[in-house]
C-alpha cells in the first residue's frame, strides 16, 4: 500500500481536514483504548462514503468502519488501511410522525428530538451512548425497548459502494444483532416511525430512565457500556456479581464496583488488559454457573507486536 498515494486519493475525495494519518484510536473510543489508525477519514456526504469504499476496493486497501466507538474495543496494535468515522453525518429531521437520522447522530439526540416534537417510541434510547449506525448495527435496546420496535427503513452502502434502501424487516433485527455486519453494509441513515404523545409524559419516562442509568452505571470511568449479552434466563451482571468478580482488576481494567456488567478503564488500561479481564470473567462464570457469557462489545484491530 502506497501511503502517500492513498492520502492523496482520500483528500481528493473529501478534504485534508477530514483525513488523519497514524491517528491514535484511543482518542475516538469510549473505552479510551486502541493503537493507531493508518488513515482515519471522516466523510461529510453519502457520495464521499461511496467513493471511499470504492477506493478501498479498487486499491485492495483494508477498510474498517469505526462508528462512534461506544460499543467497541480496538486492540493495542491499531488498525491497518482506511478507518471511517461517520460522526460528521449527524443530521436529524422530522416529518409528521417520522424521524430520519443520519448514521453519525447520537441515538440519545434522536430520542431528544422526538421529545421536542412530542413523539413517543424512542424513550428507551435516551441513555444509549451509541450512534444511529451502531444502534441499527446491533439492534440496540434498553429498558424493554429496542430499535426494531420503531425502525421503518434504512439507507445503506453495499460492499461494492452502491446505495441500497431496505425496510426494517429486511435487516433481520433480533436481540442485539442484525444482518448488517454479515452483509458488510454501512448504515447512512435510519427512519423511525413513532406516534404522537404527550410531552410531559414522554419527558417523565426519559427522566426516570436517565436517573436509573446515572445511578446504576459507572459513567465516571471510560467503558464500552454493557460488555455481555443477557444470557437466557439470567442477568449477566448478577452472574458476575455472584461469582465474586466485582472489583477484580487486571492492570488498569476493572470489573465495575457500581455495576458488575461493566468493565471500566480505571487507570490507563491497555486493550490487552481489558480483553484479558473479559476472558477471565467469562471463564469464571462458566466454571461457577455453567453459563457461557457472549460478548456484546465488538473487538477489532491488531495485537501489539
Short mmCIF file of C-alpha atoms in Angstrom, two decimals:
data_model
loop_
_atom_site.label_atom_id
_atom_site.label_comp_id
_atom_site.label_asym_id
_atom_site.label_seq_id
_atom_site.Cartn_x
_atom_site.Cartn_y
_atom_site.Cartn_z
CA UNK A 1 0.00 0.00 0.00
CA UNK A 2 1.46 3.33 -1.10
CA UNK A 3 0.58 5.56 1.85
CA UNK A 4 1.23 8.83 0.04
CA UNK A 5 -0.95 7.74 -2.87
CA UNK A 6 -3.78 6.70 -0.52
CA UNK A 7 -3.54 10.00 1.36
CA UNK A 8 -3.78 11.98 -1.88
CA UNK A 9 -6.76 9.94 -3.05
CA UNK A 10 -8.57 10.44 0.26
CA UNK A 11 -8.08 14.21 0.39
CA UNK A 12 -9.24 14.44 -3.24
CA UNK A 13 -12.47 12.69 -2.21
CA UNK A 14 -13.08 14.72 0.93
CA UNK A 15 -10.52 17.25 2.27
CA UNK A 16 -7.24 17.41 4.15
CA UNK A 17 -9.13 18.33 7.35
CA UNK A 18 -11.06 15.06 7.13
CA UNK A 19 -8.07 12.74 6.80
CA UNK A 20 -5.82 11.89 9.76
CA UNK A 21 -2.65 9.79 9.45
CA UNK A 22 -1.42 7.48 12.24
CA UNK A 23 -4.19 8.77 14.48
CA UNK A 24 -4.43 7.18 17.97
CA UNK A 25 -7.79 5.44 18.08
CA UNK A 26 -7.93 5.71 21.87
CA UNK A 27 -8.94 9.32 21.15
CA UNK A 28 -12.04 8.05 19.33
CA UNK A 29 -13.35 5.20 21.53
CA UNK A 30 -15.42 5.32 24.70
CA UNK A 31 -13.02 2.87 26.38
CA UNK A 32 -10.02 5.13 25.63
CA UNK A 33 -8.25 2.08 24.22
CA UNK A 34 -6.61 1.36 20.90
CA UNK A 35 -3.49 1.81 18.81
CA UNK A 36 -3.11 3.95 15.71
CA UNK A 37 -5.16 4.02 12.51
CA UNK A 38 -3.19 4.20 9.27
CA UNK A 39 -5.82 6.60 7.88
CA UNK A 40 -8.83 7.86 9.80
CA UNK A 41 -11.27 9.57 7.44
CA UNK A 42 -14.47 11.45 8.30
CA UNK A 43 -16.59 11.91 5.17
CA UNK A 44 -19.26 14.62 5.07
CA UNK A 45 -21.58 13.32 2.33
CA UNK A 46 -23.05 9.99 1.24
CA UNK A 47 -21.21 10.28 -2.07
CA UNK A 48 -17.89 10.60 -0.22
CA UNK A 49 -18.67 7.42 1.73
CA UNK A 50 -19.36 5.60 -1.54
CA UNK A 51 -16.17 6.90 -3.18
CA UNK A 52 -14.02 5.88 -0.19
CA UNK A 53 -15.48 2.37 -0.23
CA UNK A 54 -14.84 2.13 -3.97
CA UNK A 55 -11.27 3.40 -3.48
CA UNK A 56 -10.61 0.71 -0.87
CA UNK A 57 -11.99 -1.94 -3.23
CA UNK A 58 -10.07 -0.69 -6.25
CA UNK A 59 -6.73 -0.39 -4.45
CA UNK A 60 -7.33 -3.51 -2.30
CA UNK A 61 -6.87 -1.49 0.89
CA UNK A 62 -8.18 -2.90 4.20
CA UNK A 63 -11.31 -0.98 5.23
CA UNK A 64 -12.93 -0.69 8.68
CA UNK A 65 -15.98 1.24 9.84
CA UNK A 66 -15.33 2.63 13.30
CA UNK A 67 -18.74 4.02 14.21
CA UNK A 68 -18.62 6.36 17.18
CA UNK A 69 -16.55 3.92 19.23
CA UNK A 70 -19.10 3.32 22.00
CA UNK A 71 -19.56 -0.48 21.84
CA UNK A 72 -16.08 -1.25 20.64
CA UNK A 73 -12.61 -2.28 21.78
CA UNK A 74 -9.72 -1.50 19.44
CA UNK A 75 -6.62 -3.60 20.10
CA UNK A 76 -3.29 -2.01 21.03
CA UNK A 77 -1.73 -2.58 17.61
CA UNK A 78 -4.35 -0.38 15.94
CA UNK A 79 -5.96 -0.92 12.54
CA UNK A 80 -4.38 -1.04 9.11
CA UNK A 81 -5.71 0.64 6.00
CA UNK A 82 -8.64 3.06 5.90
CA UNK A 83 -10.79 3.54 9.00
CA UNK A 84 -14.00 5.50 8.53
CA UNK A 85 -15.82 7.54 11.19
CA UNK A 86 -19.26 8.89 10.24
CA UNK A 87 -19.69 11.39 13.07
CA UNK A 88 -19.96 14.30 10.61
CA UNK A 89 -23.07 12.71 9.11
CA UNK A 90 -25.29 13.67 12.04
CA UNK A 91 -28.39 15.40 10.64
CA UNK A 92 -31.77 14.70 12.31
CA UNK A 93 -35.02 15.74 10.62
CA UNK A 94 -38.69 15.23 11.46
CA UNK A 95 -41.61 14.75 9.06
CA UNK A 96 -45.03 14.28 10.68
CA UNK A 97 -44.61 11.25 12.98
CA UNK A 98 -41.35 10.06 11.45
CA UNK A 99 -37.77 10.98 12.30
CA UNK A 100 -34.91 10.37 9.89
CA UNK A 101 -31.44 10.48 11.41
CA UNK A 102 -28.05 10.08 9.79
CA UNK A 103 -25.68 7.36 10.90
CA UNK A 104 -23.34 9.58 12.90
CA UNK A 105 -26.06 11.20 15.01
CA UNK A 106 -26.23 10.01 18.59
CA UNK A 107 -29.32 7.89 19.26
CA UNK A 108 -29.70 9.89 22.51
CA UNK A 109 -30.08 13.04 20.43
CA UNK A 110 -32.69 11.34 18.23
CA UNK A 111 -34.73 10.46 21.32
CA UNK A 112 -34.48 14.10 22.48
CA UNK A 113 -35.55 15.32 19.04
CA UNK A 114 -38.60 13.05 19.31
CA UNK A 115 -39.42 14.57 22.70
CA UNK A 116 -39.18 18.09 21.26
CA UNK A 117 -41.93 17.31 18.74
CA UNK A 118 -43.99 15.19 21.19
CA UNK A 119 -43.36 11.84 19.53
CA UNK A 120 -43.30 8.67 21.61
CA UNK A 121 -41.49 5.38 20.98
CA UNK A 122 -37.82 6.26 21.41
CA UNK A 123 -37.82 6.93 25.15
CA UNK A 124 -35.83 3.73 25.78
CA UNK A 125 -32.92 5.15 23.76
CA UNK A 126 -32.43 8.24 25.92
CA UNK A 127 -29.45 6.67 27.68
CA UNK A 128 -27.86 4.60 24.91
CA UNK A 129 -24.47 6.20 24.13
CA UNK A 130 -24.07 4.88 20.58
CA UNK A 131 -24.68 6.37 17.16
CA UNK A 132 -27.68 5.69 14.94
CA UNK A 133 -25.49 3.49 12.73
CA UNK A 134 -24.32 1.48 15.72
CA UNK A 135 -27.84 1.24 17.09
CA UNK A 136 -29.06 -0.35 13.83
CA UNK A 137 -25.93 -2.50 13.53
CA UNK A 138 -26.63 -4.25 16.84
CA UNK A 139 -30.37 -3.58 17.23
CA UNK A 140 -29.59 -1.59 20.37
CA UNK A 141 -32.04 -1.67 23.22
CA UNK A 142 -32.61 -0.80 26.86
CA UNK A 143 -35.38 -0.86 29.46
CA UNK A 144 -37.69 -3.07 27.43
CA UNK A 145 -37.39 -1.28 24.09
CA UNK A 146 -35.21 -1.90 21.05
CA UNK A 147 -34.55 -0.38 17.64
CA UNK A 148 -36.59 -2.98 15.78
CA UNK A 149 -39.73 -1.73 17.59
CA UNK A 150 -39.55 1.65 15.85
CA UNK A 151 -37.30 1.38 12.79
CA UNK A 152 -39.11 1.71 9.45
CA UNK A 153 -36.29 1.72 6.89
CA UNK A 154 -32.60 2.40 6.36
CA UNK A 155 -30.31 3.68 3.63
CA UNK A 156 -27.07 1.74 3.42
CA UNK A 157 -23.95 1.41 1.32
CA UNK A 158 -23.23 -2.07 -0.04
CA UNK A 159 -19.68 -3.50 -0.02
CA UNK A 160 -19.35 -2.52 -3.70
CA UNK A 161 -20.12 1.13 -2.85
CA UNK A 162 -23.67 1.23 -4.21
CA UNK A 163 -26.59 2.73 -2.27
CA UNK A 164 -29.38 0.49 -1.00
CA UNK A 165 -32.66 1.22 0.79
CA UNK A 166 -34.14 -1.58 2.90
CA UNK A 167 -37.23 -1.95 5.08
CA UNK A 168 -36.57 -2.74 8.73
CA UNK A 169 -37.75 -6.34 8.36
CA UNK A 170 -35.10 -6.91 5.69
CA UNK A 171 -32.35 -6.26 8.28
CA UNK A 172 -33.22 -9.41 10.30
CA UNK A 173 -33.22 -7.49 13.58
CA UNK A 174 -33.00 -9.77 16.61
CA UNK A 175 -31.73 -9.40 20.18
CA UNK A 176 -28.51 -7.37 19.87
CA UNK A 177 -27.90 -8.30 16.26
CA UNK A 178 -28.81 -7.61 12.63
CA UNK A 179 -27.61 -8.83 9.23
CA UNK A 180 -25.71 -5.55 8.70
CA UNK A 181 -22.28 -6.95 9.71
CA UNK A 182 -22.87 -10.21 7.82
CA UNK A 183 -23.76 -8.34 4.62
CA UNK A 184 -20.98 -5.79 5.03
CA UNK A 185 -23.40 -2.86 4.87
CA UNK A 186 -22.60 0.67 6.05
CA UNK A 187 -25.58 2.49 7.56
CA UNK A 188 -26.08 6.02 6.25
CA UNK A 189 -29.43 6.81 7.84
CA UNK A 190 -32.44 5.30 9.54
CA UNK A 191 -36.10 6.37 9.54
CA UNK A 192 -38.11 5.76 12.71
CA UNK A 193 -41.91 5.54 12.74
CA UNK A 194 -43.20 7.00 16.01
CA UNK A 195 -46.55 8.02 17.48
CA UNK A 196 -47.95 11.30 18.74
CA UNK A 197 -47.71 11.60 22.50
CA UNK A 198 -47.85 13.94 25.45
CA UNK A 199 -44.69 15.97 26.07
CA UNK A 200 -44.83 15.78 29.86
CA UNK A 201 -45.45 12.01 29.84
CA UNK A 202 -42.61 11.35 27.40
CA UNK A 203 -40.26 13.56 29.40
CA UNK A 204 -41.22 11.85 32.67
CA UNK A 205 -40.30 8.44 31.23
CA UNK A 206 -37.00 9.76 29.87
CA UNK A 207 -36.15 11.48 33.17
CA UNK A 208 -36.85 8.25 35.05
CA UNK A 209 -34.69 6.17 32.70
CA UNK A 210 -31.89 8.74 32.83
CA UNK A 211 -31.95 8.63 36.65
CA UNK A 212 -31.80 4.83 36.63
CA UNK A 213 -28.88 4.88 34.22
CA UNK A 214 -26.89 7.52 36.06
CA UNK A 215 -27.46 5.93 39.47
CA UNK A 216 -26.61 2.38 38.41
CA UNK A 217 -23.98 2.69 35.69
CA UNK A 218 -20.30 3.65 36.19
CA UNK A 219 -20.34 6.71 33.97
CA UNK A 220 -17.39 8.26 35.83
CA UNK A 221 -14.90 5.95 34.03
CA UNK A 222 -14.35 5.12 30.35
CA UNK A 223 -16.05 1.86 29.34
CA UNK A 224 -17.63 0.09 26.40
CA UNK A 225 -21.01 0.00 28.12
CA UNK A 226 -22.60 -3.36 28.81
CA UNK A 227 -19.94 -5.95 27.95
CA UNK A 228 -22.09 -9.07 27.65
CA UNK A 229 -25.43 -10.01 26.17
CA UNK A 230 -28.08 -11.16 28.61
CA UNK A 231 -27.98 -14.96 28.74
CA UNK A 232 -31.41 -16.65 28.50
CA UNK A 233 -32.89 -16.94 31.99
CA UNK A 234 -30.16 -14.91 33.68
CA UNK A 235 -28.72 -11.42 34.05
CA UNK A 236 -25.05 -11.11 33.14
CA UNK A 237 -24.31 -8.56 35.86
CA UNK A 238 -25.89 -10.77 38.56
CA UNK A 239 -23.87 -13.81 37.44
CA UNK A 240 -20.65 -11.78 37.51
CA UNK A 241 -21.50 -10.33 40.91
CA UNK A 242 -22.40 -13.77 42.33
CA UNK A 243 -19.07 -15.08 41.02
CA UNK A 244 -17.31 -12.64 43.34
CA UNK A 245 -15.77 -10.73 40.45
CA UNK A 246 -16.78 -7.17 41.28
CA UNK A 247 -13.67 -5.08 41.76
CA UNK A 248 -11.44 -7.66 40.04
CA UNK A 249 -8.68 -5.84 38.20
CA UNK A 250 -6.13 -6.70 35.53
CA UNK A 251 -3.76 -3.80 35.03
CA UNK A 252 -5.87 -0.68 34.67
CA UNK A 253 -9.08 -2.54 33.73
CA UNK A 254 -11.61 -3.31 36.47
CA UNK A 255 -14.98 -5.06 36.82
CA UNK A 256 -17.04 -2.10 37.99
CA UNK A 257 -17.92 -1.89 41.66
CA UNK A 258 -21.06 0.02 40.68
CA UNK A 259 -22.41 -2.42 38.06
CA UNK A 260 -20.80 -5.83 37.53
CA UNK A 261 -21.94 -5.93 33.89
CA UNK A 262 -19.47 -3.14 33.09
CA UNK A 263 -15.70 -3.24 32.77
CA UNK A 264 -14.13 0.17 33.22
CA UNK A 265 -10.82 1.65 32.20
CA UNK A 266 -9.93 2.77 35.71
CA UNK A 267 -6.25 3.57 35.28
CA UNK A 268 -4.84 3.86 31.75
CA UNK A 269 -5.60 0.26 30.84
CA UNK A 270 -4.34 -1.32 27.66
CA UNK A 271 -6.70 -3.14 25.33
CA UNK A 272 -4.84 -6.37 26.17
CA UNK A 273 -5.63 -5.90 29.87
CA UNK A 274 -9.26 -5.07 29.13
CA UNK A 275 -9.72 -8.10 26.88
CA UNK A 276 -7.91 -10.37 29.37
CA UNK A 277 -10.37 -9.31 32.05
CA UNK A 278 -13.30 -10.09 29.74
CA UNK A 279 -11.90 -13.60 29.20
CA UNK A 280 -11.33 -14.04 32.94
CA UNK A 281 -14.95 -13.08 33.67
CA UNK A 282 -16.26 -15.47 31.00
CA UNK A 283 -14.12 -18.35 32.31
CA UNK A 284 -15.09 -17.75 35.94
CA UNK A 285 -18.83 -17.50 35.28
CA UNK A 286 -18.66 -20.62 33.10
CA UNK A 287 -16.86 -22.53 35.86
CA UNK A 288 -19.19 -21.43 38.67
CA UNK A 289 -22.56 -21.45 36.92
CA UNK A 290 -22.07 -23.31 33.64
CA UNK A 291 -23.27 -20.25 31.71
CA UNK A 292 -21.34 -19.03 28.66
CA UNK A 293 -21.41 -15.23 28.57
CA UNK A 294 -21.46 -13.93 24.99
CA UNK A 295 -19.82 -10.61 24.28
CA UNK A 296 -21.98 -7.69 23.21
CA UNK A 297 -18.95 -5.47 22.61
CA UNK A 298 -17.01 -5.77 19.34
CA UNK A 299 -13.24 -6.30 19.37
CA UNK A 300 -11.30 -5.22 16.27
CA UNK A 301 -7.74 -4.39 15.24
CA UNK A 302 -4.35 -6.00 15.69
CA UNK A 303 -2.35 -7.04 18.73
CA UNK A 304 0.76 -5.05 19.56
CA UNK A 305 3.82 -6.81 18.19
#
